[in-house]
C-alpha cells in the first residue's frame, strides 16, 4: 500500500473543485479555533473556492453553528454547513416516521432537527415511538440513559419495536484538553445493554446516519455538482474510511484522536496535511 502524500492545505485546495472539511479536530475544538483554521477559511473565501463543512454533529442548527464559528474568528456562512442532523428529515420521510413521538437526547437544536424532520418531541419520562441519540450534551447523563434504557426494555418486553437513530456515530471527540465521549458512545452503551437483555435478538441496533455512511458525502457532492472533491478530516474511522467507501479522495489532519495510526481496515488517506 503506497504511503499517503504529505501536502500543504493550500496545495490541496488547488487540486480539487471543492473541499469538504470536518469541523471538530480540523477547524475547532470545544475551546475555540485550531491553529491555521482562520487562515484556511479566509483563503477559501478569498478564492471563492466551493467548500462545505461535512460535520457529524447534530447539536447545532447551521445558523447557530455559523454564529459560533464567527465567534472563533472563522467566517463560515450557514449555507456552507452540512450537519448529520439534516439527514433525519429524509430518513423520517422514507421510513414512515413523520408524526411519531420522538425521545431526543441532545440540546434544543437537536430537538429542532427532529421537528424539522416531522417528528413530535416528547419530554423526559413520556412514552415514545422513536429514539434519537443526537448529542452527549443537554441532559443529565446517568438519569437520562437509565430512563431511556428502562423504557426501551419495557417496550421490547411488550413486543414493541422502537426505531433508534444515531446522526453522529463518533465515539470520541477532541475537547481542547483531551478527549470526550460523544453520542456514538452512548448508543454503543445502550446497544450493549440491550444485547445482554435480549441475546436472541440480532437487530437491536441504532441506524447510523453520519460519516462514515454516505449521506453527508452524497449531499456535499450534490451541492458541489462534481465528485472531484476531497474530504479533509482528523478521524480515520469516519472521515477517511467514509470518503474511501464513497469513492472520493481524503486528507488526514493528524491529531490526538488519530495518534500514530495512519490506516484503518486497509484504507489510508490519500494525503497527510500537517499543520
PDB file of C-alpha atoms in Angstrom:
ATOM      1  CA  UNK A   1       0.000   0.000   0.000  1.00  0.00           C
ATOM      2  CA  UNK A   2       1.651   3.284  -1.090  1.00  0.00           C
ATOM      3  CA  UNK A   3       2.213   5.875   1.598  1.00  0.00           C
ATOM      4  CA  UNK A   4      -0.074   8.891   1.841  1.00  0.00           C
ATOM      5  CA  UNK A   5       1.288  12.030   0.172  1.00  0.00           C
ATOM      6  CA  UNK A   6       2.306  14.827   2.529  1.00  0.00           C
ATOM      7  CA  UNK A   7       0.832  18.104   1.336  1.00  0.00           C
ATOM      8  CA  UNK A   8       0.158  21.673   2.406  1.00  0.00           C
ATOM      9  CA  UNK A   9      -3.508  22.611   2.767  1.00  0.00           C
ATOM     10  CA  UNK A  10      -3.265  25.358   0.130  1.00  0.00           C
ATOM     11  CA  UNK A  11      -1.725  22.967  -2.400  1.00  0.00           C
ATOM     12  CA  UNK A  12      -4.610  20.594  -1.706  1.00  0.00           C
ATOM     13  CA  UNK A  13      -7.104  23.374  -2.430  1.00  0.00           C
ATOM     14  CA  UNK A  14      -5.547  23.927  -5.865  1.00  0.00           C
ATOM     15  CA  UNK A  15      -6.049  20.273  -6.844  1.00  0.00           C
ATOM     16  CA  UNK A  16      -9.813  19.940  -6.322  1.00  0.00           C
ATOM     17  CA  UNK A  17     -13.021  21.591  -7.471  1.00  0.00           C
ATOM     18  CA  UNK A  18     -14.436  21.634  -3.941  1.00  0.00           C
ATOM     19  CA  UNK A  19     -13.239  20.969  -0.402  1.00  0.00           C
ATOM     20  CA  UNK A  20     -15.104  19.097   2.333  1.00  0.00           C
ATOM     21  CA  UNK A  21     -13.983  19.884   5.866  1.00  0.00           C
ATOM     22  CA  UNK A  22     -14.658  18.179   9.142  1.00  0.00           C
ATOM     23  CA  UNK A  23     -15.236  20.657  11.970  1.00  0.00           C
ATOM     24  CA  UNK A  24     -14.053  19.235  15.302  1.00  0.00           C
ATOM     25  CA  UNK A  25     -10.385  18.337  15.220  1.00  0.00           C
ATOM     26  CA  UNK A  26      -9.774  20.137  11.914  1.00  0.00           C
ATOM     27  CA  UNK A  27     -11.113  23.659  12.426  1.00  0.00           C
ATOM     28  CA  UNK A  28     -12.226  23.810  16.057  1.00  0.00           C
ATOM     29  CA  UNK A  29     -12.448  22.051  19.369  1.00  0.00           C
ATOM     30  CA  UNK A  30     -14.635  22.966  22.336  1.00  0.00           C
ATOM     31  CA  UNK A  31     -12.266  25.759  23.359  1.00  0.00           C
ATOM     32  CA  UNK A  32     -12.032  27.583  20.016  1.00  0.00           C
ATOM     33  CA  UNK A  33     -10.371  27.628  16.618  1.00  0.00           C
ATOM     34  CA  UNK A  34      -7.386  25.363  15.975  1.00  0.00           C
ATOM     35  CA  UNK A  35      -4.083  26.618  14.531  1.00  0.00           C
ATOM     36  CA  UNK A  36      -4.335  27.774  10.889  1.00  0.00           C
ATOM     37  CA  UNK A  37      -8.116  27.286  10.785  1.00  0.00           C
ATOM     38  CA  UNK A  38      -8.860  31.007  10.304  1.00  0.00           C
ATOM     39  CA  UNK A  39      -6.174  31.268   7.627  1.00  0.00           C
ATOM     40  CA  UNK A  40      -7.610  28.260   5.783  1.00  0.00           C
ATOM     41  CA  UNK A  41     -11.170  29.600   5.826  1.00  0.00           C
ATOM     42  CA  UNK A  42     -10.112  33.131   4.862  1.00  0.00           C
ATOM     43  CA  UNK A  43      -8.172  31.756   1.905  1.00  0.00           C
ATOM     44  CA  UNK A  44     -11.075  29.601   0.721  1.00  0.00           C
ATOM     45  CA  UNK A  45     -13.382  32.624   0.933  1.00  0.00           C
ATOM     46  CA  UNK A  46     -10.914  34.857  -0.934  1.00  0.00           C
ATOM     47  CA  UNK A  47     -10.518  32.324  -3.718  1.00  0.00           C
ATOM     48  CA  UNK A  48     -14.230  31.700  -3.980  1.00  0.00           C
ATOM     49  CA  UNK A  49     -13.423  28.006  -3.732  1.00  0.00           C
ATOM     50  CA  UNK A  50     -16.558  25.929  -3.067  1.00  0.00           C
ATOM     51  CA  UNK A  51     -16.332  24.262   0.320  1.00  0.00           C
ATOM     52  CA  UNK A  52     -18.643  22.718   2.894  1.00  0.00           C
ATOM     53  CA  UNK A  53     -18.299  21.592   6.469  1.00  0.00           C
ATOM     54  CA  UNK A  54     -19.428  17.962   6.490  1.00  0.00           C
ATOM     55  CA  UNK A  55     -19.845  17.509  10.220  1.00  0.00           C
ATOM     56  CA  UNK A  56     -21.252  14.640  12.243  1.00  0.00           C
ATOM     57  CA  UNK A  57     -22.609  16.963  14.893  1.00  0.00           C
ATOM     58  CA  UNK A  58     -26.383  17.153  15.363  1.00  0.00           C
ATOM     59  CA  UNK A  59     -26.179  19.565  18.300  1.00  0.00           C
ATOM     60  CA  UNK A  60     -26.444  22.914  16.476  1.00  0.00           C
ATOM     61  CA  UNK A  61     -28.508  24.243  13.614  1.00  0.00           C
ATOM     62  CA  UNK A  62     -26.427  25.752  10.774  1.00  0.00           C
ATOM     63  CA  UNK A  63     -27.236  29.333  11.778  1.00  0.00           C
ATOM     64  CA  UNK A  64     -26.209  28.696  15.386  1.00  0.00           C
ATOM     65  CA  UNK A  65     -23.068  26.854  14.300  1.00  0.00           C
ATOM     66  CA  UNK A  66     -22.085  29.685  11.933  1.00  0.00           C
ATOM     67  CA  UNK A  67     -22.544  32.231  14.735  1.00  0.00           C
ATOM     68  CA  UNK A  68     -20.318  30.158  16.989  1.00  0.00           C
ATOM     69  CA  UNK A  69     -17.645  29.763  14.318  1.00  0.00           C
ATOM     70  CA  UNK A  70     -17.636  33.512  13.729  1.00  0.00           C
ATOM     71  CA  UNK A  71     -17.055  33.976  17.429  1.00  0.00           C
ATOM     72  CA  UNK A  72     -13.931  31.868  16.945  1.00  0.00           C
ATOM     73  CA  UNK A  73     -12.806  34.059  14.033  1.00  0.00           C
ATOM     74  CA  UNK A  74     -13.985  31.697  11.280  1.00  0.00           C
ATOM     75  CA  UNK A  75     -16.130  33.401   8.623  1.00  0.00           C
ATOM     76  CA  UNK A  76     -18.291  30.428   7.653  1.00  0.00           C
ATOM     77  CA  UNK A  77     -21.822  31.051   6.404  1.00  0.00           C
ATOM     78  CA  UNK A  78     -24.720  28.754   7.369  1.00  0.00           C
ATOM     79  CA  UNK A  79     -25.039  27.646   3.731  1.00  0.00           C
ATOM     80  CA  UNK A  80     -21.588  26.057   3.992  1.00  0.00           C
ATOM     81  CA  UNK A  81     -22.573  23.804   6.900  1.00  0.00           C
ATOM     82  CA  UNK A  82     -23.818  20.248   6.397  1.00  0.00           C
ATOM     83  CA  UNK A  83     -24.808  18.606   9.661  1.00  0.00           C
ATOM     84  CA  UNK A  84     -25.685  14.973  10.246  1.00  0.00           C
ATOM     85  CA  UNK A  85     -28.843  16.276  11.902  1.00  0.00           C
ATOM     86  CA  UNK A  86     -30.062  17.234   8.414  1.00  0.00           C
ATOM     87  CA  UNK A  87     -30.094  13.541   7.483  1.00  0.00           C
ATOM     88  CA  UNK A  88     -33.018  12.909   9.835  1.00  0.00           C
ATOM     89  CA  UNK A  89     -35.537  14.593   7.523  1.00  0.00           C
ATOM     90  CA  UNK A  90     -35.137  12.272   4.510  1.00  0.00           C
ATOM     91  CA  UNK A  91     -34.910   9.253   6.827  1.00  0.00           C
ATOM     92  CA  UNK A  92     -38.156  10.138   8.620  1.00  0.00           C
ATOM     93  CA  UNK A  93     -39.892  10.719   5.281  1.00  0.00           C
ATOM     94  CA  UNK A  94     -38.746   7.453   3.711  1.00  0.00           C
ATOM     95  CA  UNK A  95     -39.370   5.251   6.776  1.00  0.00           C
ATOM     96  CA  UNK A  96     -42.815   6.397   7.866  1.00  0.00           C
ATOM     97  CA  UNK A  97     -41.688   8.230  10.991  1.00  0.00           C
ATOM     98  CA  UNK A  98     -43.337  11.598  10.300  1.00  0.00           C
ATOM     99  CA  UNK A  99     -45.749  12.407  13.137  1.00  0.00           C
ATOM    100  CA  UNK A 100     -44.236   9.834  15.513  1.00  0.00           C
ATOM    101  CA  UNK A 101     -43.388  10.616  19.148  1.00  0.00           C
ATOM    102  CA  UNK A 102     -39.622  11.008  19.450  1.00  0.00           C
ATOM    103  CA  UNK A 103     -37.397  10.966  22.526  1.00  0.00           C
ATOM    104  CA  UNK A 104     -34.375  13.126  21.694  1.00  0.00           C
ATOM    105  CA  UNK A 105     -31.098  13.060  23.587  1.00  0.00           C
ATOM    106  CA  UNK A 106     -29.310  16.331  22.917  1.00  0.00           C
ATOM    107  CA  UNK A 107     -29.700  20.082  23.323  1.00  0.00           C
ATOM    108  CA  UNK A 108     -32.517  22.259  21.981  1.00  0.00           C
ATOM    109  CA  UNK A 109     -31.137  22.403  18.441  1.00  0.00           C
ATOM    110  CA  UNK A 110     -31.179  18.593  18.287  1.00  0.00           C
ATOM    111  CA  UNK A 111     -34.893  18.676  19.022  1.00  0.00           C
ATOM    112  CA  UNK A 112     -35.298  21.232  16.223  1.00  0.00           C
ATOM    113  CA  UNK A 113     -33.724  18.797  13.745  1.00  0.00           C
ATOM    114  CA  UNK A 114     -36.271  16.174  14.775  1.00  0.00           C
ATOM    115  CA  UNK A 115     -39.163  18.619  14.480  1.00  0.00           C
ATOM    116  CA  UNK A 116     -37.925  19.722  11.053  1.00  0.00           C
ATOM    117  CA  UNK A 117     -37.983  16.030  10.090  1.00  0.00           C
ATOM    118  CA  UNK A 118     -41.632  15.818  11.116  1.00  0.00           C
ATOM    119  CA  UNK A 119     -41.208  14.121  14.489  1.00  0.00           C
ATOM    120  CA  UNK A 120     -43.025  15.161  17.675  1.00  0.00           C
ATOM    121  CA  UNK A 121     -40.573  15.584  20.514  1.00  0.00           C
ATOM    122  CA  UNK A 122     -41.584  14.276  23.932  1.00  0.00           C
ATOM    123  CA  UNK A 123     -40.314  15.207  27.376  1.00  0.00           C
ATOM    124  CA  UNK A 124     -38.320  13.022  29.761  1.00  0.00           C
ATOM    125  CA  UNK A 125     -40.467  10.276  31.232  1.00  0.00           C
ATOM    126  CA  UNK A 126     -43.056  10.365  28.430  1.00  0.00           C
ATOM    127  CA  UNK A 127     -43.699   7.443  26.121  1.00  0.00           C
ATOM    128  CA  UNK A 128     -42.087   7.498  22.678  1.00  0.00           C
ATOM    129  CA  UNK A 129     -42.185   5.656  19.358  1.00  0.00           C
ATOM    130  CA  UNK A 130     -38.696   6.588  18.121  1.00  0.00           C
ATOM    131  CA  UNK A 131     -35.390   7.245  19.894  1.00  0.00           C
ATOM    132  CA  UNK A 132     -32.845   9.722  18.503  1.00  0.00           C
ATOM    133  CA  UNK A 133     -29.482  10.000  20.249  1.00  0.00           C
ATOM    134  CA  UNK A 134     -28.270  13.256  18.739  1.00  0.00           C
ATOM    135  CA  UNK A 135     -25.631  14.509  21.171  1.00  0.00           C
ATOM    136  CA  UNK A 136     -23.998  13.875  24.528  1.00  0.00           C
ATOM    137  CA  UNK A 137     -24.912  17.286  25.983  1.00  0.00           C
ATOM    138  CA  UNK A 138     -28.151  18.964  27.010  1.00  0.00           C
ATOM    139  CA  UNK A 139     -29.436  16.426  29.533  1.00  0.00           C
ATOM    140  CA  UNK A 140     -28.464  14.806  32.877  1.00  0.00           C
ATOM    141  CA  UNK A 141     -26.394  11.893  31.630  1.00  0.00           C
ATOM    142  CA  UNK A 142     -26.924   8.972  34.023  1.00  0.00           C
ATOM    143  CA  UNK A 143     -30.557   9.725  34.814  1.00  0.00           C
ATOM    144  CA  UNK A 144     -31.466  10.103  31.142  1.00  0.00           C
ATOM    145  CA  UNK A 145     -29.665   6.977  29.933  1.00  0.00           C
ATOM    146  CA  UNK A 146     -31.241   4.945  32.758  1.00  0.00           C
ATOM    147  CA  UNK A 147     -34.706   6.283  31.904  1.00  0.00           C
ATOM    148  CA  UNK A 148     -34.348   5.613  28.172  1.00  0.00           C
ATOM    149  CA  UNK A 149     -32.943   2.110  28.688  1.00  0.00           C
ATOM    150  CA  UNK A 150     -35.769   1.245  31.081  1.00  0.00           C
ATOM    151  CA  UNK A 151     -38.381   2.482  28.611  1.00  0.00           C
ATOM    152  CA  UNK A 152     -36.797   0.528  25.755  1.00  0.00           C
ATOM    153  CA  UNK A 153     -36.833  -2.685  27.792  1.00  0.00           C
ATOM    154  CA  UNK A 154     -40.438  -2.074  28.824  1.00  0.00           C
ATOM    155  CA  UNK A 155     -41.497  -1.649  25.203  1.00  0.00           C
ATOM    156  CA  UNK A 156     -39.446  -4.579  23.894  1.00  0.00           C
ATOM    157  CA  UNK A 157     -40.869  -6.853  26.608  1.00  0.00           C
ATOM    158  CA  UNK A 158     -44.302  -5.867  25.290  1.00  0.00           C
ATOM    159  CA  UNK A 159     -43.239  -6.805  21.755  1.00  0.00           C
ATOM    160  CA  UNK A 160     -42.992  -3.180  20.551  1.00  0.00           C
ATOM    161  CA  UNK A 161     -40.046  -2.387  18.302  1.00  0.00           C
ATOM    162  CA  UNK A 162     -38.527   1.092  18.588  1.00  0.00           C
ATOM    163  CA  UNK A 163     -36.566   2.658  15.699  1.00  0.00           C
ATOM    164  CA  UNK A 164     -33.307   4.038  17.087  1.00  0.00           C
ATOM    165  CA  UNK A 165     -31.423   6.682  15.090  1.00  0.00           C
ATOM    166  CA  UNK A 166     -27.889   7.974  15.574  1.00  0.00           C
ATOM    167  CA  UNK A 167     -26.997  11.030  13.452  1.00  0.00           C
ATOM    168  CA  UNK A 168     -23.462  11.202  14.886  1.00  0.00           C
ATOM    169  CA  UNK A 169     -21.680   7.818  15.045  1.00  0.00           C
ATOM    170  CA  UNK A 170     -18.467   9.319  16.516  1.00  0.00           C
ATOM    171  CA  UNK A 171     -17.337   7.601  19.715  1.00  0.00           C
ATOM    172  CA  UNK A 172     -14.930  10.325  20.826  1.00  0.00           C
ATOM    173  CA  UNK A 173     -14.262  13.976  20.114  1.00  0.00           C
ATOM    174  CA  UNK A 174     -11.418  16.387  20.935  1.00  0.00           C
ATOM    175  CA  UNK A 175     -12.315  18.737  23.762  1.00  0.00           C
ATOM    176  CA  UNK A 176      -9.299  21.046  23.761  1.00  0.00           C
ATOM    177  CA  UNK A 177      -7.889  19.495  26.937  1.00  0.00           C
ATOM    178  CA  UNK A 178      -8.164  15.859  25.863  1.00  0.00           C
ATOM    179  CA  UNK A 179     -10.873  13.540  24.592  1.00  0.00           C
ATOM    180  CA  UNK A 180     -14.547  13.208  25.447  1.00  0.00           C
ATOM    181  CA  UNK A 181     -17.231  10.683  24.599  1.00  0.00           C
ATOM    182  CA  UNK A 182     -19.902  11.567  22.081  1.00  0.00           C
ATOM    183  CA  UNK A 183     -23.362  10.337  21.158  1.00  0.00           C
ATOM    184  CA  UNK A 184     -21.908   7.292  19.416  1.00  0.00           C
ATOM    185  CA  UNK A 185     -20.561   6.061  22.741  1.00  0.00           C
ATOM    186  CA  UNK A 186     -23.987   6.486  24.357  1.00  0.00           C
ATOM    187  CA  UNK A 187     -25.578   4.469  21.557  1.00  0.00           C
ATOM    188  CA  UNK A 188     -22.939   1.750  21.979  1.00  0.00           C
ATOM    189  CA  UNK A 189     -23.746   1.558  25.707  1.00  0.00           C
ATOM    190  CA  UNK A 190     -27.457   1.162  25.049  1.00  0.00           C
ATOM    191  CA  UNK A 191     -26.820  -1.456  22.357  1.00  0.00           C
ATOM    192  CA  UNK A 192     -24.583  -3.467  24.694  1.00  0.00           C
ATOM    193  CA  UNK A 193     -27.199  -3.402  27.457  1.00  0.00           C
ATOM    194  CA  UNK A 194     -29.956  -4.483  25.062  1.00  0.00           C
ATOM    195  CA  UNK A 195     -27.827  -7.303  23.647  1.00  0.00           C
ATOM    196  CA  UNK A 196     -27.294  -8.622  27.167  1.00  0.00           C
ATOM    197  CA  UNK A 197     -31.020  -8.396  27.934  1.00  0.00           C
ATOM    198  CA  UNK A 198     -32.119  -9.917  24.605  1.00  0.00           C
ATOM    199  CA  UNK A 199     -29.324 -12.226  23.365  1.00  0.00           C
ATOM    200  CA  UNK A 200     -31.727 -13.856  20.902  1.00  0.00           C
ATOM    201  CA  UNK A 201     -32.316 -10.589  19.032  1.00  0.00           C
ATOM    202  CA  UNK A 202     -29.691  -9.539  16.486  1.00  0.00           C
ATOM    203  CA  UNK A 203     -31.393  -6.382  15.206  1.00  0.00           C
ATOM    204  CA  UNK A 204     -31.319  -4.172  18.316  1.00  0.00           C
ATOM    205  CA  UNK A 205     -29.003  -1.576  16.863  1.00  0.00           C
ATOM    206  CA  UNK A 206     -29.052   2.098  16.019  1.00  0.00           C
ATOM    207  CA  UNK A 207     -29.296   3.248  12.426  1.00  0.00           C
ATOM    208  CA  UNK A 208     -26.142   5.286  11.929  1.00  0.00           C
ATOM    209  CA  UNK A 209     -26.590   8.242   9.563  1.00  0.00           C
ATOM    210  CA  UNK A 210     -23.425  10.381   9.618  1.00  0.00           C
ATOM    211  CA  UNK A 211     -19.896   9.646   8.445  1.00  0.00           C
ATOM    212  CA  UNK A 212     -18.588   7.074   7.528  1.00  0.00           C
ATOM    213  CA  UNK A 213     -22.005   6.406   5.973  1.00  0.00           C
ATOM    214  CA  UNK A 214     -22.754   8.079   2.634  1.00  0.00           C
ATOM    215  CA  UNK A 215     -25.476  10.635   3.443  1.00  0.00           C
ATOM    216  CA  UNK A 216     -23.285  13.676   4.084  1.00  0.00           C
ATOM    217  CA  UNK A 217     -20.985  12.851   1.174  1.00  0.00           C
ATOM    218  CA  UNK A 218     -23.955  12.472  -1.169  1.00  0.00           C
ATOM    219  CA  UNK A 219     -25.353  15.863  -0.195  1.00  0.00           C
ATOM    220  CA  UNK A 220     -21.959  17.570  -0.470  1.00  0.00           C
ATOM    221  CA  UNK A 221     -21.360  16.156  -3.966  1.00  0.00           C
ATOM    222  CA  UNK A 222     -24.859  17.188  -4.988  1.00  0.00           C
ATOM    223  CA  UNK A 223     -24.224  20.762  -3.866  1.00  0.00           C
ATOM    224  CA  UNK A 224     -20.765  20.839  -5.445  1.00  0.00           C
ATOM    225  CA  UNK A 225     -22.025  19.431  -8.740  1.00  0.00           C
ATOM    226  CA  UNK A 226     -18.918  17.270  -9.006  1.00  0.00           C
ATOM    227  CA  UNK A 227     -17.234  14.270  -7.416  1.00  0.00           C
ATOM    228  CA  UNK A 228     -13.843  15.921  -7.816  1.00  0.00           C
ATOM    229  CA  UNK A 229     -13.761  16.773  -4.125  1.00  0.00           C
ATOM    230  CA  UNK A 230     -11.547  15.867  -1.183  1.00  0.00           C
ATOM    231  CA  UNK A 231     -12.576  15.174   2.410  1.00  0.00           C
ATOM    232  CA  UNK A 232     -10.277  16.791   5.000  1.00  0.00           C
ATOM    233  CA  UNK A 233     -10.712  15.215   8.427  1.00  0.00           C
ATOM    234  CA  UNK A 234      -8.998  14.108  11.596  1.00  0.00           C
ATOM    235  CA  UNK A 235     -10.668  10.725  12.159  1.00  0.00           C
ATOM    236  CA  UNK A 236      -9.755   7.601  10.256  1.00  0.00           C
ATOM    237  CA  UNK A 237     -12.929   5.817  11.351  1.00  0.00           C
ATOM    238  CA  UNK A 238     -15.330   8.412   9.953  1.00  0.00           C
ATOM    239  CA  UNK A 239     -13.713  10.945   7.602  1.00  0.00           C
ATOM    240  CA  UNK A 240     -11.114   8.785   5.872  1.00  0.00           C
ATOM    241  CA  UNK A 241     -12.948   5.459   5.771  1.00  0.00           C
ATOM    242  CA  UNK A 242     -16.180   7.187   4.743  1.00  0.00           C
ATOM    243  CA  UNK A 243     -14.501   9.031   1.881  1.00  0.00           C
ATOM    244  CA  UNK A 244     -12.860   5.841   0.634  1.00  0.00           C
ATOM    245  CA  UNK A 245     -16.149   3.939   0.693  1.00  0.00           C
ATOM    246  CA  UNK A 246     -17.844   6.774  -1.163  1.00  0.00           C
ATOM    247  CA  UNK A 247     -15.090   6.839  -3.764  1.00  0.00           C
ATOM    248  CA  UNK A 248     -13.515  10.249  -3.175  1.00  0.00           C
ATOM    249  CA  UNK A 249     -10.054  11.301  -2.024  1.00  0.00           C
ATOM    250  CA  UNK A 250      -9.274  12.168   1.579  1.00  0.00           C
ATOM    251  CA  UNK A 251      -6.726  14.124   3.582  1.00  0.00           C
ATOM    252  CA  UNK A 252      -5.913  13.314   7.189  1.00  0.00           C
ATOM    253  CA  UNK A 253      -5.058  16.090   9.637  1.00  0.00           C
ATOM    254  CA  UNK A 254      -3.284  14.054  12.341  1.00  0.00           C
ATOM    255  CA  UNK A 255      -4.261  14.848  15.893  1.00  0.00           C
ATOM    256  CA  UNK A 256      -4.985  13.476  19.320  1.00  0.00           C
ATOM    257  CA  UNK A 257      -7.663  11.057  18.172  1.00  0.00           C
ATOM    258  CA  UNK A 258      -5.508   9.531  15.435  1.00  0.00           C
ATOM    259  CA  UNK A 259      -2.236   9.226  17.314  1.00  0.00           C
ATOM    260  CA  UNK A 260       0.274   7.328  15.219  1.00  0.00           C
ATOM    261  CA  UNK A 261      -2.348   5.412  13.218  1.00  0.00           C
ATOM    262  CA  UNK A 262      -2.370   6.103   9.508  1.00  0.00           C
ATOM    263  CA  UNK A 263      -4.730   3.435   8.168  1.00  0.00           C
ATOM    264  CA  UNK A 264      -7.905   1.575   9.053  1.00  0.00           C
ATOM    265  CA  UNK A 265      -9.364  -1.605   7.570  1.00  0.00           C
ATOM    266  CA  UNK A 266      -6.679  -1.487   4.900  1.00  0.00           C
ATOM    267  CA  UNK A 267      -7.632   2.076   3.966  1.00  0.00           C
ATOM    268  CA  UNK A 268      -5.347   5.050   4.340  1.00  0.00           C
ATOM    269  CA  UNK A 269      -5.803   8.714   3.408  1.00  0.00           C
ATOM    270  CA  UNK A 270      -4.750   9.993   0.022  1.00  0.00           C
ATOM    271  CA  UNK A 271      -2.868  12.843   1.725  1.00  0.00           C
ATOM    272  CA  UNK A 272      -1.462  13.887   5.081  1.00  0.00           C
ATOM    273  CA  UNK A 273      -1.908  17.560   5.959  1.00  0.00           C
ATOM    274  CA  UNK A 274       0.470  18.749   8.643  1.00  0.00           C
ATOM    275  CA  UNK A 275      -0.237  21.975  10.457  1.00  0.00           C
TER     276      UNK A 275
END
